[in-house]
Amino acid sequence: KPFFVPYLNDGYVQIDSDTGTRVYAFLLLICNRSDADNAVARLELRITYIKEEGVQMTVRVGADASPEGVFGNRASPSLSIPAILDAHKSVLGWCLFRVEGSILENCSIERCIVVLVDTHEIEVVVEPIIIREYRDEVEDAPGADHSERET
């Protein structure tokens, strides 16, 4: 029987101040504890949120294969999907998810989970407890030019 065990090593979100687009990044270690080879066929971020009107919704976002330009290009190595996992082997990598700003505009986020789906359609869930906001250290460094930033 397939048996993945995921470990969340780190979690960040970077929010674009102009568009509100969010990029979530999670560093995952995924172990295949089975005697059989398997693969992570899909990765999803599921965000449950409540709109201003009190309506609860969940958005499902697939992993973003083009992480260039986010997190100062520090989210490396990225976990490429499908990720083949031989029996009793592990893989480590960053999983990135891009959520358009309009989706989460004027809402309250209730829950975020990362879902791994294997080739047998078996889902394994990781629920990040803390997701830190990523800020570019150069942009926020003392003496940095903030003339174009709103206050």
Coordinates of N, CA and C in Angstrom, one line a residue:
K1 N 0.8 -1.2 0.0 CA 0.0 0.0 0.0 C 0.9 1.2 0.0
P2 N 0.5 2.3 -0.8 CA 1.3 3.5 -0.8 C 1.3 4.2 0.6
F3 N 2.4 4.8 0.9 CA 2.5 5.4 2.2 C 3.5 6.6 2.2
F4 N 3.0 7.8 1.9 CA 3.8 9.0 2.0 C 3.7 9.6 3.4
V5 N 4.9 10.1 3.8 CA 4.9 10.9 5.0 C 5.6 12.2 4.7
P6 N 4.8 13.3 4.7 CA 5.4 14.6 4.4 C 5.8 15.4 5.7
Y7 N 6.8 16.1 5.7 CA 7.3 17.0 6.8 C 7.4 18.4 6.2
L8 N 6.8 19.3 6.9 CA 6.9 20.7 6.6 C 8.0 21.3 7.3
N9 N 9.1 21.8 6.5 CA 10.2 22.4 7.1 C 10.1 23.9 7.3
D10 N 9.4 24.6 6.4 CA 9.3 26.0 6.4 C 8.1 26.5 5.6
G11 N 7.5 27.6 5.9 CA 6.4 28.2 5.1 C 6.4 29.7 5.1
Y12 N 6.3 30.3 3.9 CA 6.3 31.7 3.7 C 5.2 32.1 2.7
V13 N 4.8 33.4 2.8 CA 4.0 34.0 1.8 C 4.6 35.3 1.5
Q14 N 4.6 35.7 0.2 CA 5.0 36.9 -0.3 C 3.9 37.6 -1.0
I15 N 3.5 38.8 -0.6 CA 2.4 39.5 -1.1 C 2.8 40.7 -2.0
D16 N 2.4 40.7 -3.2 CA 2.7 41.8 -4.1 C 1.9 43.1 -3.7
S17 N 2.6 44.1 -3.3 CA 1.9 45.3 -2.8 C 1.1 46.0 -3.9
D18 N 1.4 45.8 -5.1 CA 0.6 46.5 -6.2 C -0.7 45.7 -6.6
T19 N -0.6 44.4 -6.7 CA -1.7 43.5 -7.2 C -2.4 42.7 -6.1
G20 N -1.7 42.6 -5.0 CA -2.3 41.8 -3.9 C -2.1 40.3 -4.1
T21 N -1.4 39.9 -5.3 CA -1.2 38.5 -5.6 C -0.3 37.9 -4.5
R22 N -0.6 36.7 -4.0 CA 0.2 36.1 -3.0 C 0.9 34.9 -3.6
V23 N 2.1 34.7 -3.2 CA 2.9 33.5 -3.6 C 3.2 32.8 -2.3
Y24 N 2.7 31.6 -2.1 CA 3.0 30.8 -0.9 C 4.1 29.8 -1.3
A25 N 5.1 29.6 -0.3 CA 6.2 28.7 -0.6 C 6.3 27.8 0.7
F26 N 6.4 26.5 0.4 CA 6.5 25.6 1.5 C 7.7 24.6 1.2
L27 N 8.6 24.5 2.1 CA 9.7 23.5 2.0 C 9.3 22.2 2.6
L28 N 9.1 21.2 1.7 CA 8.6 19.9 2.1 C 9.6 18.8 1.9
L29 N 9.7 17.9 2.9 CA 10.4 16.7 2.8 C 9.3 15.6 2.7
I30 N 9.3 14.8 1.6 CA 8.3 13.8 1.4 C 9.0 12.4 1.4
C31 N 8.6 11.6 2.3 CA 9.2 10.2 2.4 C 8.2 9.2 1.9
N32 N 8.8 8.2 1.2 CA 8.0 7.1 0.7 C 8.3 5.9 1.6
R33 N 7.5 5.6 2.6 CA 7.8 4.5 3.5 C 7.3 3.2 3.1
S34 N 6.8 3.1 1.9 CA 6.3 1.9 1.3 C 7.4 1.0 0.7
D35 N 7.1 -0.2 0.4 CA 8.0 -1.1 -0.3 C 7.9 -1.0 -1.8
A36 N 6.9 -0.1 -2.2 CA 6.7 0.0 -3.7 C 7.1 1.5 -4.1
D37 N 7.5 1.6 -5.3 CA 7.8 2.9 -5.9 C 6.5 3.6 -6.1
N38 N 6.5 4.9 -6.1 CA 5.3 5.8 -6.2 C 5.8 7.1 -6.7
A39 N 4.8 8.1 -6.9 CA 5.1 9.4 -7.3 C 4.1 10.4 -6.7
V40 N 4.5 11.6 -6.5 CA 3.6 12.7 -6.2 C 3.1 13.2 -7.5
A41 N 1.8 12.9 -7.8 CA 1.3 13.3 -9.1 C 0.8 14.8 -9.2
R42 N 0.3 15.2 -8.0 CA -0.2 16.6 -8.0 C 0.1 17.2 -6.6
L43 N 0.3 18.5 -6.6 CA 0.3 19.2 -5.3 C -0.7 20.4 -5.4
E44 N -1.5 20.5 -4.3 CA -2.5 21.6 -4.3 C -2.3 22.3 -2.9
L45 N -2.6 23.6 -3.0 CA -2.8 24.4 -1.8 C -4.3 24.7 -1.8
R46 N -4.9 24.4 -0.6 CA -6.4 24.7 -0.5 C -6.5 25.7 0.6
I47 N -7.1 26.8 0.3 CA -7.3 27.9 1.2 C -8.7 28.1 1.5
T48 N -9.1 28.0 2.7 CA -10.5 28.2 3.1 C -10.6 29.6 3.7
Y49 N -11.5 30.4 3.2 CA -11.7 31.8 3.6 C -13.1 32.2 3.7
I50 N -13.3 33.3 4.4 CA -14.7 33.8 4.6 C -14.7 35.2 4.0
K51 N -15.7 35.4 3.0 CA -15.9 36.7 2.4 C -16.6 37.6 3.3
E52 N -16.6 38.9 3.0 CA -17.2 39.9 3.8 C -18.7 39.6 4.1
E53 N -19.3 39.0 3.2 CA -20.8 38.6 3.3 C -21.0 37.4 4.3
G54 N -19.9 36.8 4.8 CA -20.0 35.7 5.7 C -20.0 34.4 5.0
V55 N -19.8 34.3 3.7 CA -19.8 33.1 2.9 C -18.5 32.4 3.0
Q56 N -18.4 31.2 3.4 CA -17.2 30.4 3.4 C -16.9 29.7 2.1
M57 N -15.7 29.9 1.6 CA -15.3 29.3 0.3 C -13.9 28.6 0.5
T58 N -13.6 27.7 -0.5 CA -12.3 27.1 -0.5 C -11.8 27.2 -2.0
V59 N -10.6 27.7 -2.1 CA -10.0 27.8 -3.4 C -8.9 26.7 -3.5
R60 N -8.8 26.0 -4.6 CA -7.7 25.0 -4.8 C -6.7 25.6 -5.8
V61 N -5.5 25.6 -5.5 CA -4.4 26.1 -6.4 C -3.4 25.1 -6.6
G62 N -3.1 24.8 -7.9 CA -2.0 23.8 -8.2 C -0.6 24.5 -8.0
A63 N 0.4 23.6 -7.8 CA 1.7 24.1 -7.7 C 2.2 24.9 -8.9
D64 N 2.9 26.0 -8.7 CA 3.4 26.9 -9.8 C 4.7 26.4 -10.2
A65 N 4.8 26.1 -11.5 CA 6.1 25.5 -12.0 C 7.1 26.6 -12.4
S66 N 6.7 27.9 -12.3 CA 7.6 29.0 -12.7 C 7.9 29.9 -11.5
P67 N 8.8 29.6 -10.6 CA 9.0 30.4 -9.4 C 9.9 31.6 -9.6
E68 N 10.3 31.9 -10.8 CA 11.3 32.9 -11.0 C 10.7 34.3 -10.5
G69 N 11.6 35.0 -9.9 CA 11.3 36.4 -9.5 C 10.6 36.5 -8.1
V70 N 10.3 35.4 -7.5 CA 9.7 35.4 -6.2 C 10.7 35.0 -5.1
F71 N 10.5 35.5 -3.9 CA 11.4 35.2 -2.8 C 12.8 35.4 -3.1
G72 N 13.1 36.5 -3.9 CA 14.4 36.8 -4.3 C 15.2 35.6 -4.9
N73 N 14.4 34.8 -5.6 CA 15.0 33.6 -6.2 C 15.6 32.6 -5.2
R74 N 15.2 32.7 -4.0 CA 15.8 31.9 -2.9 C 15.1 30.6 -2.7
A75 N 13.9 30.4 -3.3 CA 13.1 29.2 -3.1 C 13.6 28.1 -4.0
S76 N 14.8 27.6 -3.7 CA 15.5 26.6 -4.5 C 16.0 25.5 -3.6
P77 N 16.0 24.3 -3.9 CA 15.5 23.7 -5.2 C 13.9 23.6 -5.1
S78 N 13.3 23.7 -6.2 CA 11.8 23.6 -6.3 C 11.5 22.1 -6.5
L79 N 10.4 21.7 -6.0 CA 10.0 20.3 -6.1 C 9.2 20.2 -7.4
S80 N 9.8 19.4 -8.4 CA 9.1 19.3 -9.7 C 8.2 18.2 -9.6
I81 N 7.0 18.4 -10.2 CA 5.9 17.5 -10.2 C 5.7 17.0 -11.6
P82 N 5.6 15.7 -11.9 CA 5.5 14.6 -10.8 C 6.9 14.4 -10.2
A83 N 6.9 14.1 -8.9 CA 8.1 13.8 -8.2 C 8.1 12.3 -7.9
I84 N 9.0 11.6 -8.6 CA 9.1 10.1 -8.5 C 9.8 9.8 -7.1
L85 N 9.2 8.9 -6.4 CA 9.7 8.4 -5.1 C 9.9 6.9 -5.1
D86 N 11.1 6.5 -5.2 CA 11.3 5.0 -5.1 C 11.0 4.6 -3.7
A87 N 10.9 3.3 -3.5 CA 10.6 2.7 -2.2 C 11.6 3.1 -1.2
H88 N 11.2 3.6 -0.1 CA 12.0 4.0 1.1 C 13.0 5.1 0.7
K89 N 12.6 6.0 -0.2 CA 13.4 7.1 -0.5 C 12.6 8.4 -0.2
S90 N 13.3 9.5 -0.2 CA 12.8 10.8 0.2 C 13.1 11.9 -0.9
V91 N 12.4 12.9 -0.9 CA 12.7 14.1 -1.8 C 12.4 15.3 -1.0
L92 N 13.2 16.4 -1.2 CA 13.1 17.6 -0.5 C 13.0 18.7 -1.6
G93 N 12.1 19.7 -1.4 CA 12.0 20.8 -2.3 C 11.0 21.8 -1.9
W94 N 11.1 23.0 -2.5 CA 10.1 24.1 -2.3 C 8.9 23.9 -3.2
C95 N 7.7 24.0 -2.7 CA 6.5 24.0 -3.5 C 5.9 25.4 -3.4
L96 N 5.7 26.0 -4.6 CA 5.2 27.3 -4.7 C 3.8 27.4 -5.3
F97 N 3.0 28.3 -4.8 CA 1.6 28.4 -5.2 C 1.2 29.9 -5.3
R98 N 0.7 30.2 -6.5 CA 0.4 31.6 -6.8 C -1.1 31.8 -6.7
V99 N -1.6 32.8 -5.9 CA -3.0 33.1 -5.7 C -3.2 34.5 -6.1
E100 N -4.1 34.7 -7.1 CA -4.4 36.1 -7.6 C -5.0 36.9 -6.5
G101 N -4.6 38.2 -6.4 CA -5.0 39.1 -5.3 C -6.5 39.2 -5.2
S102 N -7.2 39.2 -6.4 CA -8.7 39.4 -6.3 C -9.4 38.3 -5.6
I103 N -8.8 37.1 -5.6 CA -9.5 35.9 -5.0 C -9.6 36.1 -3.5
L104 N -8.5 36.6 -2.8 CA -8.5 36.7 -1.4 C -8.8 38.1 -0.9
E105 N -9.3 39.0 -1.8 CA -9.5 40.4 -1.5 C -10.7 40.5 -0.5
N106 N -10.5 41.3 0.5 CA -11.6 41.5 1.5 C -12.2 40.3 2.1
C107 N -11.3 39.4 2.6 CA -11.7 38.2 3.2 C -10.8 37.8 4.4
S108 N -11.3 36.8 5.1 CA -10.5 36.4 6.3 C -10.1 34.9 6.0
I109 N -8.8 34.6 6.0 CA -8.4 33.3 5.8 C -8.5 32.5 7.0
E110 N -9.2 31.3 6.9 CA -9.5 30.4 8.0 C -8.5 29.3 8.1
R111 N -8.1 28.8 6.9 CA -7.2 27.5 7.0 C -6.5 27.4 5.6
C112 N -5.2 27.0 5.7 CA -4.4 26.6 4.6 C -3.9 25.2 4.7
I113 N -4.1 24.4 3.7 CA -3.5 23.0 3.8 C -2.8 22.8 2.4
V114 N -1.7 22.0 2.5 CA -1.0 21.5 1.3 C -1.4 20.0 1.1
V115 N -1.9 19.7 -0.1 CA -2.4 18.4 -0.4 C -1.5 17.7 -1.4
L116 N -0.9 16.5 -1.1 CA -0.1 15.8 -2.0 C -1.0 14.6 -2.5
V117 N -1.1 14.4 -3.8 CA -1.9 13.4 -4.4 C -0.9 12.5 -5.1
D118 N -1.0 11.2 -4.8 CA -0.1 10.2 -5.5 C -0.7 9.6 -6.7
T119 N 0.0 8.7 -7.4 CA -0.5 8.2 -8.6 C -1.7 7.3 -8.4
H120 N -2.1 6.9 -7.2 CA -3.3 6.1 -6.9 C -4.4 7.0 -6.4
E121 N -4.3 8.3 -6.6 CA -5.3 9.3 -6.1 C -5.5 9.3 -4.6
I122 N -4.5 8.8 -3.9 CA -4.5 8.9 -2.4 C -3.9 10.3 -2.0
E123 N -4.7 11.0 -1.2 CA -4.3 12.3 -0.7 C -3.7 12.3 0.7
V124 N -2.6 13.0 0.8 CA -2.0 13.2 2.1 C -1.9 14.7 2.4
V125 N -2.3 15.1 3.6 CA -2.5 16.5 3.9 C -1.4 17.0 4.9
V126 N -0.9 18.2 4.6 CA 0.0 18.9 5.6 C -0.7 20.2 5.9
E127 N -0.8 20.5 7.2 CA -1.4 21.8 7.6 C -0.4 22.6 8.2
P128 N 0.1 23.7 7.5 CA 1.1 24.6 8.1 C 0.5 25.3 9.3
I129 N 1.2 25.4 10.4 CA 0.7 26.1 11.6 C 1.1 27.6 11.5
I130 N 2.3 27.8 11.1 CA 2.8 29.2 10.9 C 3.3 29.4 9.5
I131 N 2.7 30.5 8.9 CA 3.2 30.9 7.6 C 3.7 32.3 7.7
R132 N 5.0 32.5 7.6 CA 5.6 33.8 7.8 C 5.6 34.6 6.5
E133 N 5.4 35.9 6.7 CA 5.4 36.8 5.5 C 6.9 37.1 5.1
Y134 N 7.2 36.9 3.9 CA 8.5 37.1 3.4 C 8.6 38.5 2.9
R135 N 9.7 39.2 3.3 CA 10.0 40.5 2.9 C 11.4 40.5 2.4
D136 N 11.6 41.2 1.3 CA 12.9 41.3 0.7 C 13.8 42.2 1.6
E137 N 14.9 41.6 2.1 CA 15.8 42.2 3.0 C 16.4 43.5 2.4
V138 N 16.7 43.5 1.1 CA 17.3 44.7 0.4 C 16.3 45.8 0.5
E139 N 15.0 45.5 0.1 CA 14.0 46.5 0.1 C 13.8 47.1 1.5
D140 N 13.8 46.3 2.5 CA 13.6 46.8 3.9 C 14.8 47.2 4.7
A141 N 16.0 47.2 4.0 CA 17.2 47.5 4.7 C 17.3 49.0 5.1
P142 N 17.9 49.3 6.2 CA 18.1 50.7 6.6 C 18.8 51.4 5.4
G143 N 18.3 52.6 5.1 CA 18.9 53.4 4.1 C 18.4 53.1 2.7
A144 N 17.5 52.1 2.6 CA 17.0 51.8 1.2 C 16.0 52.9 0.8
D145 N 16.0 53.1 -0.5 CA 15.2 54.2 -1.1 C 13.7 53.7 -1.1
H146 N 12.9 54.3 -0.3 CA 11.5 54.0 -0.2 C 10.6 55.0 -0.9
S147 N 11.2 55.9 -1.8 CA 10.4 57.0 -2.3 C 9.2 56.6 -3.1
E148 N 9.1 55.4 -3.7 CA 8.0 54.9 -4.5 C 7.0 54.1 -3.6
R149 N 7.3 53.9 -2.4 CA 6.4 53.1 -1.5 C 5.4 54.0 -0.8
E150 N 4.2 53.5 -0.7 CA 3.2 54.2 0.0 C 3.4 54.0 1.5
T151 N 3.0 55.0 2.3 CA 3.2 54.9 3.7 C 1.8 54.9 4.4

